[in-house]
Short mmCIF file of C-alpha atoms in Angstrom, two decimals:
data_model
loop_
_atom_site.label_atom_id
_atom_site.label_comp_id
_atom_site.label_asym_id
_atom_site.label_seq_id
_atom_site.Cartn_x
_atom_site.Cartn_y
_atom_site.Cartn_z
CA UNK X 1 3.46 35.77 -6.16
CA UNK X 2 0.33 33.53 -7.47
CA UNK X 3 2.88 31.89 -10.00
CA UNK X 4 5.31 30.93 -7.38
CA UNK X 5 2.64 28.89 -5.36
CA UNK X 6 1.38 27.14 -8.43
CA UNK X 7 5.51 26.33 -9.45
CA UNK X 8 5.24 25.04 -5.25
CA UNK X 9 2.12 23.08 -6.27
CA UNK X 10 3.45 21.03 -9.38
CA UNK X 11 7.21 20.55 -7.96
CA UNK X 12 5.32 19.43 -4.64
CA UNK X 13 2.87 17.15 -6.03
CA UNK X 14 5.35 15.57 -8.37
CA UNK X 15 7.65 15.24 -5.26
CA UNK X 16 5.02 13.34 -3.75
CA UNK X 17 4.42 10.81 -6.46
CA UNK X 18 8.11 10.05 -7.09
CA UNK X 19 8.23 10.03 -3.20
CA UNK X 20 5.31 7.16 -3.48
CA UNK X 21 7.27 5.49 -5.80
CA UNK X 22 10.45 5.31 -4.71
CA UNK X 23 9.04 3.94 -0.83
CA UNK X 24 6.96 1.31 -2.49
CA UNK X 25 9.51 0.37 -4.34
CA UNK X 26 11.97 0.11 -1.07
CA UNK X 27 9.06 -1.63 0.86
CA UNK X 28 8.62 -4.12 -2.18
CA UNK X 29 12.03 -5.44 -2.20
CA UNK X 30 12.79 -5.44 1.14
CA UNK X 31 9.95 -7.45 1.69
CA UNK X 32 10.56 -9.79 -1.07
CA UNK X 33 14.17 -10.76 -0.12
CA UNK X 34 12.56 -11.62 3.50
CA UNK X 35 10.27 -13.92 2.15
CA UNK X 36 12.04 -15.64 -0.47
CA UNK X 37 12.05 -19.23 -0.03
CA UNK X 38 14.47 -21.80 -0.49
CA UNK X 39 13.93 -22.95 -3.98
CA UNK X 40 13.76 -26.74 -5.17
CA UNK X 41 17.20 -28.63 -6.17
CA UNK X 42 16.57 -27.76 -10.13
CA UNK X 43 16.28 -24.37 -9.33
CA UNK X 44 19.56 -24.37 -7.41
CA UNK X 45 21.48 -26.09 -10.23
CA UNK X 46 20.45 -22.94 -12.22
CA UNK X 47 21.91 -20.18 -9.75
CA UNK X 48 18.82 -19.58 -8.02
CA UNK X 49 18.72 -18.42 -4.63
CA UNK X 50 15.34 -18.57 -3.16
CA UNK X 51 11.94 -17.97 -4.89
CA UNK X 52 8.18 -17.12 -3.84
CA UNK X 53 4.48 -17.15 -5.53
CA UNK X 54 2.28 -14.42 -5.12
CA UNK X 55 -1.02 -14.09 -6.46
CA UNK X 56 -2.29 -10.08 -7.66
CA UNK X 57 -4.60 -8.27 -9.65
CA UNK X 58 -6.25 -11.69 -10.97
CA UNK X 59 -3.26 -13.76 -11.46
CA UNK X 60 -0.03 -15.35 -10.05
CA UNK X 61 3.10 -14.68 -9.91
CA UNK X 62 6.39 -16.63 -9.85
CA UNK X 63 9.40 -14.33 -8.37
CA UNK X 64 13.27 -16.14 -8.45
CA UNK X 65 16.54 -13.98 -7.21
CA UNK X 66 20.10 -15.63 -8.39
CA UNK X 67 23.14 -16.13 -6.21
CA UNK X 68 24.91 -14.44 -8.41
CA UNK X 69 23.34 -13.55 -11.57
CA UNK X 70 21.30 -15.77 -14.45
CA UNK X 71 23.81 -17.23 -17.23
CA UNK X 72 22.49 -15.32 -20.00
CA UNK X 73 21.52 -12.02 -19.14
CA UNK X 74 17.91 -11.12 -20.38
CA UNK X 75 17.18 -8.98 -22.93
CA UNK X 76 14.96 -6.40 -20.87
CA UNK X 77 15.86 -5.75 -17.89
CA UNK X 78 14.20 -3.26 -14.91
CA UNK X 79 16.60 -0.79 -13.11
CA UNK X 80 14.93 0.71 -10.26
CA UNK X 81 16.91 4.36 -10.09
CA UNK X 82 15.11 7.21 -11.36
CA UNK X 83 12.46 6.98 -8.87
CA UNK X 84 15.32 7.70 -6.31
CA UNK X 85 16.65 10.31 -8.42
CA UNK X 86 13.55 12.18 -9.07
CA UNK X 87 12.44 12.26 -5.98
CA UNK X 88 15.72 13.92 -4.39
CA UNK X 89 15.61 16.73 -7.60
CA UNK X 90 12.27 17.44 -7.03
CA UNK X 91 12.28 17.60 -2.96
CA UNK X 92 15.94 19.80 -3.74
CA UNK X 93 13.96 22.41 -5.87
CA UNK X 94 11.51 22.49 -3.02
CA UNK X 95 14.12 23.05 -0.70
CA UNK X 96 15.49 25.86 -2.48
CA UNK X 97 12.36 27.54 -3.74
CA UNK X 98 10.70 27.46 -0.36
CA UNK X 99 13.83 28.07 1.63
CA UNK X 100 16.48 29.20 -0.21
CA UNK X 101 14.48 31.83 -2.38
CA UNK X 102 12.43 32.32 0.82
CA UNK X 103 14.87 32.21 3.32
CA UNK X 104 13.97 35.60 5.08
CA UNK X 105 10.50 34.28 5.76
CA UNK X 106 10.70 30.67 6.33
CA UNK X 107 14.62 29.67 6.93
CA UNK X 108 15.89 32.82 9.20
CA UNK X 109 14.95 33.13 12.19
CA UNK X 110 16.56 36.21 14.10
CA UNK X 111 14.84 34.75 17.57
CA UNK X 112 17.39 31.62 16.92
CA UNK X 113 20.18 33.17 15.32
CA UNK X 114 20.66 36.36 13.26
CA UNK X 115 21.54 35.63 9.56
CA UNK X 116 22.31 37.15 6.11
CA UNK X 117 19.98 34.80 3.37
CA UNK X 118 23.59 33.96 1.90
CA UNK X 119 24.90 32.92 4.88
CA UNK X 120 21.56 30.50 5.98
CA UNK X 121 21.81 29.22 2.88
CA UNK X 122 25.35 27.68 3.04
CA UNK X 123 25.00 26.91 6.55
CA UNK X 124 22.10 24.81 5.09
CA UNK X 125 23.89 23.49 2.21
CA UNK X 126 27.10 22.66 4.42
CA UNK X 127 24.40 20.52 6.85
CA UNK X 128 23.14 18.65 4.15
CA UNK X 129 26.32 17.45 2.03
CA UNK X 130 28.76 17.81 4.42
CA UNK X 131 26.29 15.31 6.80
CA UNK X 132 26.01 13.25 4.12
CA UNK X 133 29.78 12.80 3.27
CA UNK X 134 30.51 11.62 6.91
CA UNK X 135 27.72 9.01 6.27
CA UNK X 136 29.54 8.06 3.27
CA UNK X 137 33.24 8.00 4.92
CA UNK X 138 31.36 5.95 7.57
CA UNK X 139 30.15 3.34 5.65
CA UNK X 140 33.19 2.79 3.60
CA UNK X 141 34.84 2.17 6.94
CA UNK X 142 35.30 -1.06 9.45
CA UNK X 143 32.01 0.53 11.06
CA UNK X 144 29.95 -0.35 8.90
CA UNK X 145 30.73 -4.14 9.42
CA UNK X 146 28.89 -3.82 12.70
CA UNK X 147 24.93 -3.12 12.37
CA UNK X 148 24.66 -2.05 16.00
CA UNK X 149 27.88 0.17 16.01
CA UNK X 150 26.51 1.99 12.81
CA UNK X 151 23.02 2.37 13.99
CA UNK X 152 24.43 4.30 16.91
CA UNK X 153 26.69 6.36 14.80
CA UNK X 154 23.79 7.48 12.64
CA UNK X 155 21.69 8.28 15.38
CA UNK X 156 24.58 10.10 16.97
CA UNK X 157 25.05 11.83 13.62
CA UNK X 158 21.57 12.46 12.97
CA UNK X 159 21.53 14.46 16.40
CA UNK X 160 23.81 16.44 16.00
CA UNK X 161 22.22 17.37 12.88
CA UNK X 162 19.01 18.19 14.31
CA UNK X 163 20.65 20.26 17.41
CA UNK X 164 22.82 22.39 14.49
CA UNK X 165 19.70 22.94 12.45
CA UNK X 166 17.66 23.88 15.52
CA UNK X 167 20.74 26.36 16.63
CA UNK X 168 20.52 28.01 13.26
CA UNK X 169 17.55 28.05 11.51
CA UNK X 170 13.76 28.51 12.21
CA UNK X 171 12.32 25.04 13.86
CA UNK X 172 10.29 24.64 10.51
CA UNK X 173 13.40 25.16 8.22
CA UNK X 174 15.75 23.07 10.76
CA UNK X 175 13.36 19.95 10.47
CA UNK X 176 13.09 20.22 7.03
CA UNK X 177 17.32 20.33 6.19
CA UNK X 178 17.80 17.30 8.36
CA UNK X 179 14.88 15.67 6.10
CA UNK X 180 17.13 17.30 3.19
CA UNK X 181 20.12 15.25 4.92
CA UNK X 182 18.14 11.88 5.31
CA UNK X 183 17.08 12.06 1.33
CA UNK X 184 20.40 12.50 0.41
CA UNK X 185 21.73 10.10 2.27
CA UNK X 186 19.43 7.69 0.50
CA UNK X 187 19.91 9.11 -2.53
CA UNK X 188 23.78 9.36 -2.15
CA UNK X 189 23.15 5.32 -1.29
CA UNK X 190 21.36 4.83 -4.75
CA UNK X 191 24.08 6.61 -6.77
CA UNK X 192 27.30 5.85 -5.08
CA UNK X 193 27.01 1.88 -3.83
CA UNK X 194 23.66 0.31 -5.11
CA UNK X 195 23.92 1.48 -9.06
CA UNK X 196 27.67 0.79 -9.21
CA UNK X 197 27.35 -2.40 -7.82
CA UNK X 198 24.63 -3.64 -10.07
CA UNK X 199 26.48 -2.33 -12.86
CA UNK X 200 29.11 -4.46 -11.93
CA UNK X 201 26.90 -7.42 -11.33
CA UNK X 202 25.48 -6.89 -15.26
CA UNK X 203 28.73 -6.30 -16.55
CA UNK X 204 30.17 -9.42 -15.07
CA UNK X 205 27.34 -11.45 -16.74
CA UNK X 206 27.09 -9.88 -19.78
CA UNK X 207 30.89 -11.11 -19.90
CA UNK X 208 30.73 -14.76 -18.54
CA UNK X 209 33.10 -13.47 -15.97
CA UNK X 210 32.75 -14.19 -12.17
CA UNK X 211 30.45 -11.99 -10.15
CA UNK X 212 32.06 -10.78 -7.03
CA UNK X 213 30.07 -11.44 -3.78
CA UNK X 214 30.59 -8.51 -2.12
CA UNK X 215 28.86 -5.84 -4.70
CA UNK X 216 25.35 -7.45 -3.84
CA UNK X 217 26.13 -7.80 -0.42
CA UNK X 218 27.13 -3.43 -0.42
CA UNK X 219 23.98 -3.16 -2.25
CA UNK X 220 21.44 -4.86 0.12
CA UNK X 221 23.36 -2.81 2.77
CA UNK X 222 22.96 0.54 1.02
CA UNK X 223 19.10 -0.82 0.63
CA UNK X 224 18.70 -1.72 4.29
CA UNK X 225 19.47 1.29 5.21
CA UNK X 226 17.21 3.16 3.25
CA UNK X 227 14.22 1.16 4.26
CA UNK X 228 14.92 2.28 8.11
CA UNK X 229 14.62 6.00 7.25
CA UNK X 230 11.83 5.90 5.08
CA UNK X 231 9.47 6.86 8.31
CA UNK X 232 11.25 9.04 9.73
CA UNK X 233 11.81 11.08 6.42
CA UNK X 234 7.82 10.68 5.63
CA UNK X 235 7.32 12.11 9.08
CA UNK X 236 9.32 14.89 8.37
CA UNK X 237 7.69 15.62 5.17
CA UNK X 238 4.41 16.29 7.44
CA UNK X 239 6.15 18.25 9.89
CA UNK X 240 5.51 21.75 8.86
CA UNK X 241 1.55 21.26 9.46
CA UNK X 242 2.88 20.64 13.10
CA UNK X 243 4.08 23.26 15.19
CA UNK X 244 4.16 22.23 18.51
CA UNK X 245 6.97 19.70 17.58
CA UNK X 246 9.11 22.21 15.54
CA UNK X 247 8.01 24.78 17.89
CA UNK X 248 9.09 23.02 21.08
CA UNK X 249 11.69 24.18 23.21
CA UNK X 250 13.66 20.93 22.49
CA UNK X 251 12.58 20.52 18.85
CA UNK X 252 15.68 18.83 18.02
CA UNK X 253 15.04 16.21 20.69
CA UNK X 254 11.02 15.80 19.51
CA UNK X 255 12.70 15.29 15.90
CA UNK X 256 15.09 12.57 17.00
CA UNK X 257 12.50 10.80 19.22
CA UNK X 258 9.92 10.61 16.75
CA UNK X 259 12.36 9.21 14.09
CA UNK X 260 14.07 6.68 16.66
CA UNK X 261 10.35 5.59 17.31
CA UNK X 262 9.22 5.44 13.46
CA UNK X 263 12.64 3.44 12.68
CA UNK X 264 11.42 1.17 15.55
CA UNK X 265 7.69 0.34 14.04
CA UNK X 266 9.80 -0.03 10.58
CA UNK X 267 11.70 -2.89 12.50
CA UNK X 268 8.45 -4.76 13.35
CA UNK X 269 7.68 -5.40 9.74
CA UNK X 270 10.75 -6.11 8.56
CA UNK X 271 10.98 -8.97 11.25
CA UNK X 272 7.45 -9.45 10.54
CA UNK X 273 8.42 -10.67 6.81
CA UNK X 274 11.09 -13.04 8.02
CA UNK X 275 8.27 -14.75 10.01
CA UNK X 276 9.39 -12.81 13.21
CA UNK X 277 6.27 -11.88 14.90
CA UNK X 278 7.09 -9.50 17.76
CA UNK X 279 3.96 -7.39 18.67
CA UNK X 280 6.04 -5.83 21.88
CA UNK X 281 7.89 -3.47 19.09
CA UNK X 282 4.85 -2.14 17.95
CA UNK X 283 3.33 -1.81 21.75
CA UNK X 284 6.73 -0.26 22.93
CA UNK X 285 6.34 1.68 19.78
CA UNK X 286 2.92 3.24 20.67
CA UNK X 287 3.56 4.11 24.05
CA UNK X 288 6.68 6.15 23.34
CA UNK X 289 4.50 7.76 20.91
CA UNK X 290 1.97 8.41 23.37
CA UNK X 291 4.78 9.87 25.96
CA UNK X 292 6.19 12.06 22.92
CA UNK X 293 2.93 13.32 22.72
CA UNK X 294 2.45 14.03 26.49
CA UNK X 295 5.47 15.47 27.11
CA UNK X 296 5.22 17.76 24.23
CA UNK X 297 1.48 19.22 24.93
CA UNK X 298 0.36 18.48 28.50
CA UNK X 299 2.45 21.12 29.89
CA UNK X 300 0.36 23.56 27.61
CA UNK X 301 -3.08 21.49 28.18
CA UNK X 302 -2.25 21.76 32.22
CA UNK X 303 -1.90 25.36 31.64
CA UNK X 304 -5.45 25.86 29.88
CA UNK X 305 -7.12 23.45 31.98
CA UNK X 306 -5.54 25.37 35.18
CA UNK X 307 -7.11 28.79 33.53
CA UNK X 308 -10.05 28.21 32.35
CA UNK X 309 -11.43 27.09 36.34
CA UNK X 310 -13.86 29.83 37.62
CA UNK X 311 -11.38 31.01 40.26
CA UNK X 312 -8.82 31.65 37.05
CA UNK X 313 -11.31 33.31 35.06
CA UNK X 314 -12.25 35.91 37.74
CA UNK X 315 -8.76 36.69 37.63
CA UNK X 316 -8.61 37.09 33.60
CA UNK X 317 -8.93 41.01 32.72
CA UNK X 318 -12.37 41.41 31.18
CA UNK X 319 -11.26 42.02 27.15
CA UNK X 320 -13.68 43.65 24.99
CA UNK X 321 -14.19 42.15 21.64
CA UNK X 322 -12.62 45.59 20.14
CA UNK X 323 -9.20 45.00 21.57
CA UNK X 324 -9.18 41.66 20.26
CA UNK X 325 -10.22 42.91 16.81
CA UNK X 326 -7.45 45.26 17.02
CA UNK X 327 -4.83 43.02 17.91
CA UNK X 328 -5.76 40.22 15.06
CA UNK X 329 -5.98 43.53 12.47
CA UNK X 330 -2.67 44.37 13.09
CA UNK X 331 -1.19 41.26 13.27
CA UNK X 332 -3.37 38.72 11.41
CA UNK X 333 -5.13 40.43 8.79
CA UNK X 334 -2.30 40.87 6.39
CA UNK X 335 -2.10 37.28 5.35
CA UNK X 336 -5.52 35.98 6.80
CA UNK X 337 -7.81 38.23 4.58
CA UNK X 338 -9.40 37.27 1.15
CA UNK X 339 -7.22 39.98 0.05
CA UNK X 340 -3.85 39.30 1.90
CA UNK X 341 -1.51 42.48 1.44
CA UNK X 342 0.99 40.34 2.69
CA UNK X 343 3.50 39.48 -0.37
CA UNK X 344 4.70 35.93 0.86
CA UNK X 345 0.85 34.83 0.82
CA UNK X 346 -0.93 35.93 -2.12
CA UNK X 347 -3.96 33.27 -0.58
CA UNK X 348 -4.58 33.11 3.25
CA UNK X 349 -3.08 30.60 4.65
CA UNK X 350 -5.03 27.48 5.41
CA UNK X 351 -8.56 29.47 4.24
CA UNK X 352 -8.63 30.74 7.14
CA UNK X 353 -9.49 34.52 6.80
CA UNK X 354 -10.90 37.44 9.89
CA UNK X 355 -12.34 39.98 7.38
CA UNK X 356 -15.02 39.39 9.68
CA UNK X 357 -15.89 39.00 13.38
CA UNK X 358 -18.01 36.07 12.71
CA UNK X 359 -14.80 34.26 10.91
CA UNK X 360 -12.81 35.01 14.06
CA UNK X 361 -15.56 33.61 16.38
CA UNK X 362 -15.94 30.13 14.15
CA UNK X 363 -12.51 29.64 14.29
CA UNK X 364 -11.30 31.36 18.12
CA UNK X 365 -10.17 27.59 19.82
CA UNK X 366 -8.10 27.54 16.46
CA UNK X 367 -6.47 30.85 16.66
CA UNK X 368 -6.17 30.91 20.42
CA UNK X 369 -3.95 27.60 19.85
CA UNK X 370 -1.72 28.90 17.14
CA UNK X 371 -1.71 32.45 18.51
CA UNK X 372 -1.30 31.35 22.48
CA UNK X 373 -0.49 27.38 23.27
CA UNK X 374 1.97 27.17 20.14
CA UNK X 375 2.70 30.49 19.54
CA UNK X 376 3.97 29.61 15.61
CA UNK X 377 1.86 32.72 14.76
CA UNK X 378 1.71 35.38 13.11
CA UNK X 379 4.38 33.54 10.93
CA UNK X 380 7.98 33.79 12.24
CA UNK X 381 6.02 36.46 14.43
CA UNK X 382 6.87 38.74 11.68
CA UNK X 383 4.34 41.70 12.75
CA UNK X 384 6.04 41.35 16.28
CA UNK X 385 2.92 40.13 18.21
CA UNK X 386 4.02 40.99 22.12
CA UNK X 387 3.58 39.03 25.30
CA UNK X 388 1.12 40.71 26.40
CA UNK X 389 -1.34 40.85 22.90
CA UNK X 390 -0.99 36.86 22.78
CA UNK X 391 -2.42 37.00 26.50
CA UNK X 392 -5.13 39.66 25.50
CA UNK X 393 -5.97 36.90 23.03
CA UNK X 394 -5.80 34.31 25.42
CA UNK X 395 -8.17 35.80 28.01
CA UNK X 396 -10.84 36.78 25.74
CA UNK X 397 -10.89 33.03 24.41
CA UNK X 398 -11.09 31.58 28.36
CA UNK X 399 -13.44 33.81 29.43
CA UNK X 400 -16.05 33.21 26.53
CA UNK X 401 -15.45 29.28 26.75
CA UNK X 402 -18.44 27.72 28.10
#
């Protein structure tokens, strides 16, 4: 329904700008507690920990963080919470408009695993929260203590995560509930450690008592943490415009790769603001995104390279344009139409319409991609496009390359 995708549009759009906020906000911090400077002996005798000058948007700017906390405290001051928390409700109402009230078309697949809409949906909702309580258990335990240890145990748990998700739901909707996990983890870190702490920390001051170490040291933690899975979670965000990751035969390995290797570049800034300038992170970095990248497409690129030689195309079936047409009509044309009959897509997807032959020959390389190499369409392959069709497609678009 039209109204549905413009509901999609504003929750999206708003999800994005919260999104925007809540990063910069996580970038900010993080890299103002690496730079922070020890401050002179005046500054000390007042509580303050370290301090740093900036200069933007025409003037400067004098930044001081206490010990502890400042002996008065202020009149105004800035919480930095409800980007955090509108962020996860928006990117939650996503989730379940997309998904949850969609979950026949984009969360079920019956190729992966054959599910009632009830039951995808809990299995969904059990990922996400019940993910995100071991997280929590975890870092209330002695494992948090070691950064190493609990880097591996998130990984570990992230994994398994992304293997569940990928034995359960379409790769588009499995990607997109460990991204649900990974923003409630961070939001889960905002509410249930960072907030309480400060609280603490204001309370304390307001009431000349002692402020107790450990609440900003949970805190930063909580923070730290947060700042690592940024990338991957942006990443994830972008995913569904990418099939051949989702689409892969190990899409829950592609997931975990990329996210190891967008935690990784994250790590070369943060050293990077502690004066720690190591440019083999972000070279390491780039070539395991360049070997992600070849061992996710260059089987399919070998393939098309090895058909379209002229021994391979004498081979290739001659297909007439009218079987082609025939094949797209029955399979394409109910979404990709300016009329889509379709009721999931009231617009074609992506513009891209085949009302007529001239569309299909403008966009052929595209649909001989989606159609053949990645095979993510028709959608879910919900007008049952056979083996054989996606071929028919294939061979017309190899023998009329050039």
């Amino acid at each position: 329904m039209v109204w549905m995708d413009w509901v999609s549009l504003f929750i999206r759009w708003f999800h994005v700008i919260a999104g925007v906020a809540w990063i910069g906000a996580s970038f900010y911090f993080i890299w103002l507690d690496n730079n922070l400077q020890a401050p002179p002996d005046w500054k000390k005798d007042k509580g303050i920990k370290g301090d740093l000058w900036a200069v933007h948007g025409g003037g400067f700017y004098e930044v001081a963080k206490y010990q502890y906390g400042p002996e008065k405290m202020p009149e105004t001051l800035h919480w930095f919470k409800w980007e955090a928390y509108t962020t996860w409700i928006s990117g939650f109402s996503l989730l379940i408009l997309v998904y949850y009230f969609g979950a026949s078309a984009f969360l079920i697949d019956p190729n992966v695993m054959e599910l009632t809409e009830t039951q995808a949906i809990l299995m969904g909702l059990g990922l996400i929260f019940g993910g995100m309580l071991i997280y929590e258990v975890a870092c209330r335990s002695p494992l948090a203590k070691n950064p190493m240890v609990f880097a591996v145990f998130l990984l570990l748990l992230l994994t398994l995560a992304a293997w569940l998700a990928t034995q359960w739901f379409s790769g588009r909707g499995a990607y997109i509930h460990v991204g649900a996990l990974i923003g409630t983890i961070m939001v889960a870190n905002v509410f249930l450690q960072i907030m309480p702490s400060q609280r603490a920390m204001v309370d304390a001051v307001k009431n000349k008592q002692a402020v107790d170490p450990s609440w900003g040291e949970k805190a930063k933690l909580r923070s730290v943490h947060n700042n690592y899975l940024t990338l991957p979670i942006l990443f994830i965000m972008i995913s569904n415009h990418y099939p051949m990751t989702y689409l892969h035969q190990h899409n829950w390995l592609v997931l975990i790769a990329l996210c190891v290797v967008s935690a990784w570049i994250r790590h070369f800034f943060n050293l990077k603001h502690l004066g720690v300038v190591k440019p083999s992170i972000l070279i390491s970095g780039a070539v395991a995104m360049l070997a992600i990248a070849i061992w996710v497409s260059a089987p399919n690129l070998l393939t098309t390279q090895a058909n379209n030689t002229d021994e391979a195309k004498k081979e290739i079936a001659l297909v007439t344009q009218q079987q082609v047409k025939e094949v797209l009509n029955k399979h394409c044309l109910s979404c990709h139409s300016t009329s889509p009959t379709d009721e999931m897509f009231p617009s074609p997807p992506l513009g891209l319409v085949m009302d007529d032959w001239k569309d299909v020959e403008n966009k052929l390389s595209v649909i001989y991609q989606r159609v053949f190499v990645t095979r993510d369409m028709p959608f879910l392959n919900k007008t049952k496009m056979t083996d054989a069709e996606r071929q028919l497609v294939a061979d017309w678009y190899l023998q009329n390359l050039n």
